[in-house]
mmCIF file of C-alpha atoms and ligand atoms in Angstrom:
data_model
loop_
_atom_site.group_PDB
_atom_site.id
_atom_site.type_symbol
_atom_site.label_atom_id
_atom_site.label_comp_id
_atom_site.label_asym_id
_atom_site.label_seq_id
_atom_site.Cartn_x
_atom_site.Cartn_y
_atom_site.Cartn_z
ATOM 1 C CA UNK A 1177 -10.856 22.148 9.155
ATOM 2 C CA UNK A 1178 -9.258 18.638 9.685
ATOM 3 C CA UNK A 1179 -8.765 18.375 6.157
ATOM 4 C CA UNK A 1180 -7.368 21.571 6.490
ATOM 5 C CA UNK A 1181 -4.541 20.362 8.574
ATOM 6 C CA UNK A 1182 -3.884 17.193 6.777
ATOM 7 C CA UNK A 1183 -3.556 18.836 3.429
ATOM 8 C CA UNK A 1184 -0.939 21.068 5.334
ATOM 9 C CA UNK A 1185 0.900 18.264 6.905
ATOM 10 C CA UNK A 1186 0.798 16.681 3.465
ATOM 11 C CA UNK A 1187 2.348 19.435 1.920
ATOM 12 C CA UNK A 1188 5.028 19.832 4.657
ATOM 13 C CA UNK A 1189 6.013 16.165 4.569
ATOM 14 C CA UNK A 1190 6.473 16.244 0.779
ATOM 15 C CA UNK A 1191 8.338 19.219 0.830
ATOM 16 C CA UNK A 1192 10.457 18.417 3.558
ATOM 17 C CA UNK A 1193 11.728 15.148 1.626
ATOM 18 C CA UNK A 1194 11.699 17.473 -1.219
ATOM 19 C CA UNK A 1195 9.910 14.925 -3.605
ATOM 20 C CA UNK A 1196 8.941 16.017 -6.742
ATOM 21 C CA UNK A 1197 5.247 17.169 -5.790
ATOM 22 C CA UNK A 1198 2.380 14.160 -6.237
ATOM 23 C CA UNK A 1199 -0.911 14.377 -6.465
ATOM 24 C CA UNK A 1200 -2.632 12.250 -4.382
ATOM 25 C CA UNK A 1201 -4.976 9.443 -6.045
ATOM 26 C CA UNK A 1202 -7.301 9.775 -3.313
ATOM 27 C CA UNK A 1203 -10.971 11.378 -3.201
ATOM 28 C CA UNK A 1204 -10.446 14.774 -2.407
ATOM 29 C CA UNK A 1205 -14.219 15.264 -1.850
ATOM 30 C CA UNK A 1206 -14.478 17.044 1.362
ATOM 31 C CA UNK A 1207 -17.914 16.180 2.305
ATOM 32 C CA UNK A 1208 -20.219 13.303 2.874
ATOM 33 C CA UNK A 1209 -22.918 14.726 0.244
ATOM 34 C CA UNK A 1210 -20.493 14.794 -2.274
ATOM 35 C CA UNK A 1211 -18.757 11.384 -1.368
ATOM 36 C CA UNK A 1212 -22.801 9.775 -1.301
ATOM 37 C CA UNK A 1213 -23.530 11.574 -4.605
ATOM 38 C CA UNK A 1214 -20.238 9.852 -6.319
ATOM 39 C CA UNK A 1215 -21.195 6.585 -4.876
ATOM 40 C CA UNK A 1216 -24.507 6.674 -6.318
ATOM 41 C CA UNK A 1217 -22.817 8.133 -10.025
ATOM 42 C CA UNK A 1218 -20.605 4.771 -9.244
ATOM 43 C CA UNK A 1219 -23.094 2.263 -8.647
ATOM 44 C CA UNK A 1220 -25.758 3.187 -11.064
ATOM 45 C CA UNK A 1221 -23.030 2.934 -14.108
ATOM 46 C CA UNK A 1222 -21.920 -0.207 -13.139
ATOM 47 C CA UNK A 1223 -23.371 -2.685 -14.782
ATOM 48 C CA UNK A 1224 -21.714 -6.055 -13.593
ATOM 49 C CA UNK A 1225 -23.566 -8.649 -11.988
ATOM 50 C CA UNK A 1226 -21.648 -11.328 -9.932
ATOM 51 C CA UNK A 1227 -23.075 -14.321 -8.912
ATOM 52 C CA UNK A 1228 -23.453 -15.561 -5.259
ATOM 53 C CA UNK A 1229 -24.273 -14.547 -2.375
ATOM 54 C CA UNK A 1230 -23.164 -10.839 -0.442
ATOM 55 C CA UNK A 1231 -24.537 -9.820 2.811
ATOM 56 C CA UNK A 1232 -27.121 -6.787 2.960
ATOM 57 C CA UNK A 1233 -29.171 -5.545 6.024
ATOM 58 C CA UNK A 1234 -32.650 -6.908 6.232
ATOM 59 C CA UNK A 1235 -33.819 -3.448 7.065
ATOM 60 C CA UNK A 1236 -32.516 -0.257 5.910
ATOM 61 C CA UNK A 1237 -34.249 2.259 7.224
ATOM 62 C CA UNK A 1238 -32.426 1.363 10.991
ATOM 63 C CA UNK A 1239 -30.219 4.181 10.651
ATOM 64 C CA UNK A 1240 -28.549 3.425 14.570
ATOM 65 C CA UNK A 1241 -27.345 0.292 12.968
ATOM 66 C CA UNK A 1242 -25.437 2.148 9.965
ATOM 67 C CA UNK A 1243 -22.063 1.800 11.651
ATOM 68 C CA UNK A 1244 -22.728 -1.568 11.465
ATOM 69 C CA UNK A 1245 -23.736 -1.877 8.012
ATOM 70 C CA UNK A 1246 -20.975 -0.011 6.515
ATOM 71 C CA UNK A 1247 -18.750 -1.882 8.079
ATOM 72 C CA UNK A 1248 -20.104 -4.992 6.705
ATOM 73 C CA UNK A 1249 -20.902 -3.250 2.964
ATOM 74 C CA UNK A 1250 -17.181 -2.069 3.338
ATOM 75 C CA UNK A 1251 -16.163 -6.181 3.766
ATOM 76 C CA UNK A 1252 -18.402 -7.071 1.049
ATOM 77 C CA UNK A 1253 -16.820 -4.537 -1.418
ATOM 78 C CA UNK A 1254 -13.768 -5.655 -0.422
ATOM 79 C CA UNK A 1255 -14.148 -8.543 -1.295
ATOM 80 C CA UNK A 1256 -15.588 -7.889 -4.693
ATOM 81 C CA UNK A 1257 -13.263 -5.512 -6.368
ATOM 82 C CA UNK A 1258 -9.985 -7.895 -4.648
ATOM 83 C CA UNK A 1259 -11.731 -10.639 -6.877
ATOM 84 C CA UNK A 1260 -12.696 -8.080 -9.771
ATOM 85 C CA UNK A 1261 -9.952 -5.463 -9.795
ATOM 86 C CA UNK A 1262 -11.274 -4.158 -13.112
ATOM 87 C CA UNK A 1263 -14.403 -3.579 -12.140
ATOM 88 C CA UNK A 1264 -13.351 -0.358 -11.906
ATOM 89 C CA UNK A 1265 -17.211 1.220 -10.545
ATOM 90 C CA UNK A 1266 -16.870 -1.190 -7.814
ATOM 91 C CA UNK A 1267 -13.214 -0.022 -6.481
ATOM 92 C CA UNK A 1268 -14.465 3.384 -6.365
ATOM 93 C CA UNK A 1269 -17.134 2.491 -4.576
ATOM 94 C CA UNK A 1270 -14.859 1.029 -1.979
ATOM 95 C CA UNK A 1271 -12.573 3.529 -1.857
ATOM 96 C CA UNK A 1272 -15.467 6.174 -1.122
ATOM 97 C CA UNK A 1273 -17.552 4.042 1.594
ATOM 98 C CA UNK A 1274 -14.132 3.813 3.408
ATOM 99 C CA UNK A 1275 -13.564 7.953 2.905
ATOM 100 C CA UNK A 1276 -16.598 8.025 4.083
ATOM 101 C CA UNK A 1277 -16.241 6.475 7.436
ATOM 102 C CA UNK A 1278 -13.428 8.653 8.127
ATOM 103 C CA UNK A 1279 -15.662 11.775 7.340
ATOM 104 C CA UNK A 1280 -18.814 10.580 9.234
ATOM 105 C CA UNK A 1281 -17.782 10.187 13.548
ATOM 106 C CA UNK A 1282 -21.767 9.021 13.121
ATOM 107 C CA UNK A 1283 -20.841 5.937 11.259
ATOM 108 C CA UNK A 1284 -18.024 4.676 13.901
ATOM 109 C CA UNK A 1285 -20.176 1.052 14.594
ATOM 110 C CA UNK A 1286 -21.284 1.819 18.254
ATOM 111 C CA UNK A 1287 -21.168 -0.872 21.267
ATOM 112 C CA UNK A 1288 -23.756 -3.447 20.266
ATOM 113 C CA UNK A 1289 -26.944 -1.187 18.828
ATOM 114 C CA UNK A 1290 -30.221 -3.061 18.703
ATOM 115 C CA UNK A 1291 -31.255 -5.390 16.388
ATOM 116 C CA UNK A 1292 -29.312 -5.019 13.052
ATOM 117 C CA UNK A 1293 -29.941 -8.114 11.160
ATOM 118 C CA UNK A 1294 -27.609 -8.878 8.209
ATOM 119 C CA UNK A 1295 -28.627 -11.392 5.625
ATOM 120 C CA UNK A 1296 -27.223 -13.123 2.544
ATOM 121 C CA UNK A 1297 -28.773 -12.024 -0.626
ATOM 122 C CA UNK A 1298 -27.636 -11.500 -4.272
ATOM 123 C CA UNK A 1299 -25.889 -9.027 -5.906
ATOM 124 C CA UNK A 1300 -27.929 -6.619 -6.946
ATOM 125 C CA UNK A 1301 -30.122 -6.496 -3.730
ATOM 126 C CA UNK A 1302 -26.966 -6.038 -1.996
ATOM 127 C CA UNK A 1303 -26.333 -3.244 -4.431
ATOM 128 C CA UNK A 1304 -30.209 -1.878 -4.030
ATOM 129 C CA UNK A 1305 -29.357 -2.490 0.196
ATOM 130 C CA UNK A 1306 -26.757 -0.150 -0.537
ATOM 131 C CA UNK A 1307 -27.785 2.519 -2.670
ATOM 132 C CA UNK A 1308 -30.692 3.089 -0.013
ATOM 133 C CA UNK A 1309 -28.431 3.114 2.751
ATOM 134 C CA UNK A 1310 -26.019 6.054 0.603
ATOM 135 C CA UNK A 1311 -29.492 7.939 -0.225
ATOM 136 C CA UNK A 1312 -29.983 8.169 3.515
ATOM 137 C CA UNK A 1313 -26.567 9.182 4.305
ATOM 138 C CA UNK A 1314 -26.394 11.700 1.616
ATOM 139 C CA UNK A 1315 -29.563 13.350 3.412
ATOM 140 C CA UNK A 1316 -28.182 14.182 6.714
ATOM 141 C CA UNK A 1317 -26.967 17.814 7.577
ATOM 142 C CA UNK A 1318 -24.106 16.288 9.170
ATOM 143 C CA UNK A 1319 -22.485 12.893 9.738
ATOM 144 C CA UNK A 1320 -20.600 13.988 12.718
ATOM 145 C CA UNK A 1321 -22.276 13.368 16.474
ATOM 146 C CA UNK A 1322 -19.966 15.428 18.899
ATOM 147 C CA UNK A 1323 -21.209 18.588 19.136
ATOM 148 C CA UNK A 1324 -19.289 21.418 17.855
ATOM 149 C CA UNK A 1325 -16.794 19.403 16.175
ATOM 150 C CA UNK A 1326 -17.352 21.356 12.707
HETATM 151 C C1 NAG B 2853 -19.834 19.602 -0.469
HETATM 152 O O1 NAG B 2853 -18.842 19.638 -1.487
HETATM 153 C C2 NAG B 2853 -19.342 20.050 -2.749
HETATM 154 C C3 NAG B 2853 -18.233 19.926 -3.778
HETATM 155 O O2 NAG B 2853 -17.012 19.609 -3.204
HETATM 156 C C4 NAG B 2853 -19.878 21.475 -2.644
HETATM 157 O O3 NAG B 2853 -20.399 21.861 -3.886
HETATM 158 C C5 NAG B 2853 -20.972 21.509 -1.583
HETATM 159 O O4 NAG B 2853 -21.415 22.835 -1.403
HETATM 160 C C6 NAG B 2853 -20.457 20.971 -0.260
HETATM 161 N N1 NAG B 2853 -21.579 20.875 0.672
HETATM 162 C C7 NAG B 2853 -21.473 21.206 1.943
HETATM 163 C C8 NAG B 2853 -22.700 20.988 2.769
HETATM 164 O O5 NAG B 2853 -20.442 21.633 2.442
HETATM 165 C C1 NAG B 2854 -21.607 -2.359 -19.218
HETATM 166 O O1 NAG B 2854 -21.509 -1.031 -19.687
HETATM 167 C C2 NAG B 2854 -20.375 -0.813 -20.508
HETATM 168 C C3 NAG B 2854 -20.292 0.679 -20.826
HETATM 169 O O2 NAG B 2854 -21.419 1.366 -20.415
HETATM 170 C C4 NAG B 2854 -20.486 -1.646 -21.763
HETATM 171 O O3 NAG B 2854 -19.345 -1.443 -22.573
HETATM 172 C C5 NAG B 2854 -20.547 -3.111 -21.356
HETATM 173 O O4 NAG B 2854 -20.729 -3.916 -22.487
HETATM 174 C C6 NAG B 2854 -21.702 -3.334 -20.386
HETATM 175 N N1 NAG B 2854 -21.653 -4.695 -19.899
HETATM 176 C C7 NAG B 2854 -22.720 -5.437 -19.747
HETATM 177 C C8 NAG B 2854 -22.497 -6.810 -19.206
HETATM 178 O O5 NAG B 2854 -23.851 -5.036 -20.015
HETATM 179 C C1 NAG B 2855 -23.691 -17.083 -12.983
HETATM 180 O O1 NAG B 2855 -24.800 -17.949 -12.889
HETATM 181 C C2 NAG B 2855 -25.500 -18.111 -14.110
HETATM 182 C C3 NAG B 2855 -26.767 -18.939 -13.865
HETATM 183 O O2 NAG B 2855 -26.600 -19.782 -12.778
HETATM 184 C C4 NAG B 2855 -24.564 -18.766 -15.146
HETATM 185 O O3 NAG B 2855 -25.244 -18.912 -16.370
HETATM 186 C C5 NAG B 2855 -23.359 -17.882 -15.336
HETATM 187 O O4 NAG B 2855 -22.437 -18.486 -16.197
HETATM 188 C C6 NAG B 2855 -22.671 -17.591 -14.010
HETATM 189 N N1 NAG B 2855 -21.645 -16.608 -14.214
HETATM 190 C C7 NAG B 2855 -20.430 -16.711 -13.686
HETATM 191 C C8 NAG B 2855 -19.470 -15.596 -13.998
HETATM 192 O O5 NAG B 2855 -20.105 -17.635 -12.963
HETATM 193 C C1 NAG B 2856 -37.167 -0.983 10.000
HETATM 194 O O1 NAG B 2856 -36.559 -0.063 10.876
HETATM 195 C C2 NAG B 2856 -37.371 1.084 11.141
HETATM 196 C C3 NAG B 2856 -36.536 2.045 11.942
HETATM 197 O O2 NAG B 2856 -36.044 1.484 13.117
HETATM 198 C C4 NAG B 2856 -38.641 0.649 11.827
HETATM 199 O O3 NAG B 2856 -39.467 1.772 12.066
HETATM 200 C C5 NAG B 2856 -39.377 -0.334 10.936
HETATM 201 O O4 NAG B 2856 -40.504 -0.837 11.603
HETATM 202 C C6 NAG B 2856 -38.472 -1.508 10.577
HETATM 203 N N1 NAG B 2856 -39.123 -2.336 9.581
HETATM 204 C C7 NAG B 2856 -39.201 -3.648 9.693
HETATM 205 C C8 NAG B 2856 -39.876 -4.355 8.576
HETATM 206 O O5 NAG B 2856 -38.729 -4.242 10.655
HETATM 207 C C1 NAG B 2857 -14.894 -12.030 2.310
HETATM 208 O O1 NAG B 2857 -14.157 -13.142 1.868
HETATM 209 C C2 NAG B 2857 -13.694 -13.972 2.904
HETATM 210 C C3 NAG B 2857 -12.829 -15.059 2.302
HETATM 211 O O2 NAG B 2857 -13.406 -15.613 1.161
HETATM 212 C C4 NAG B 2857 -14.896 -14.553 3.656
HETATM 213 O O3 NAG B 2857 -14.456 -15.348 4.731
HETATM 214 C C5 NAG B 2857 -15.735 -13.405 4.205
HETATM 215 O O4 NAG B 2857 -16.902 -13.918 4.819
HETATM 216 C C6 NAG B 2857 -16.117 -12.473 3.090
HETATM 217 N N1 NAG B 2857 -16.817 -11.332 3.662
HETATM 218 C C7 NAG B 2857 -17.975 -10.921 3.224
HETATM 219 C C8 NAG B 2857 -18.578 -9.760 3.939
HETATM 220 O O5 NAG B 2857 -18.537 -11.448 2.269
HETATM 221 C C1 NAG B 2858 -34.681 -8.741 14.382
HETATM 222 O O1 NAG B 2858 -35.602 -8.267 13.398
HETATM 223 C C2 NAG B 2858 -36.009 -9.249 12.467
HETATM 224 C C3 NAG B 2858 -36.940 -8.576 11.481
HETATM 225 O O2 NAG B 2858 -36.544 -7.272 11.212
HETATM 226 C C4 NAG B 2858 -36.702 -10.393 13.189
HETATM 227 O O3 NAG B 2858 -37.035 -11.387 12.251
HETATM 228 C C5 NAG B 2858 -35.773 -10.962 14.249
HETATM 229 O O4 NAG B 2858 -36.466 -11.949 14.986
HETATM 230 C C6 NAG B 2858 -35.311 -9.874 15.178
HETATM 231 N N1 NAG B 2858 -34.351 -10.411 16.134
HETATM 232 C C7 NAG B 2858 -34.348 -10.065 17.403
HETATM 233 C C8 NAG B 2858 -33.284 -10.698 18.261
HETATM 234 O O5 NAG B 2858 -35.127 -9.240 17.866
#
């Protein structure tokens, strides 16, 4: 529905300029199954390994803290494909985790949840830390936490 809308407005502001029509580079996925399904495609071809170190929750399974953890991934990745910007698995990945917040009212962080402990780790536990936290994502019948909003 809200995509709806924006599409609309979209439309209506490029028309009104009358710009020659552009389609936008940006995800069109409308869901978060299908944004969590790309970021897997995404992470599973790339192959790069970067050393150091790139924080990744300690536990993954504490979904209340996800709004945390995304935010942080979402710092992380920013990081990396600023510093690797043909990587181009990794930008996409970035891109999506970011649609995805926008999609998902569940992942807004929330006023100080429990414990959500962060840690430093390498590169591809941060990338396993990840992938798990997608997986979980991708399973829920809806990412959105006021009632009747869809
Ligand atoms: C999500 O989007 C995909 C493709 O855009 C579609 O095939 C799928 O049915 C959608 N799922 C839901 C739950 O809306
Ligand atoms: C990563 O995969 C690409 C294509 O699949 C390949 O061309 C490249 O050599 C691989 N790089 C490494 C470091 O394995
Ligand atoms: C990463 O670290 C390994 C082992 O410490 C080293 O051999 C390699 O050259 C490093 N790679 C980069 C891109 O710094
Ligand atoms: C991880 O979080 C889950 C969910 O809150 C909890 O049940 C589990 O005990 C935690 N695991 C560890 C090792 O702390
Ligand atoms: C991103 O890079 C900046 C500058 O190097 C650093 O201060 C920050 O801690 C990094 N963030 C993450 C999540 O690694
Ligand atoms: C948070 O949990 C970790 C293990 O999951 C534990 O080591 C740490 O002491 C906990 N911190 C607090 C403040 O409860």
């Amino acid at each position: 529905m809200h995509l709806c809308v924006l599409l609309a407005w979209t439309l209506w502001v490029s028309g009104s300029h009358s710009a020659p029509m552009k389609i936008t580079t940006a995800s069109l996925l409308e869901n978060h199954t299908a944004i969590c399904a790309e970021i897997q495609k995404e992470l599973s071809a790339d192959n790069s390994t970067y050393n150091g170190s790139f924080d990744r929750p300690q536990n993954t399974s504490e979904e209340l803290c996800y709004g945390k953890f995304t935010k942080n991934f979402i710092s992380t990745l920013k990081n990396v494909s600023e510093l690797n910007k043909e990587d181009c698995h990794i930008n996409k990945v970035y891109k999506d985790m970011k649609e995805l917040t926008t999609i998902c009212t569940k992942l807004k962080p929330t006023e100080l949840p429990k414990n959500c402990t962060i840690e430093r780790s390498s590169f591809s536990q941060f990338k396993k830390a990840l992938q798990s936290v997608v997986i979980s994502i991708e399973g829920w019948k809806s990412c959105n936490t006021i009632k009747g909003s869809l």
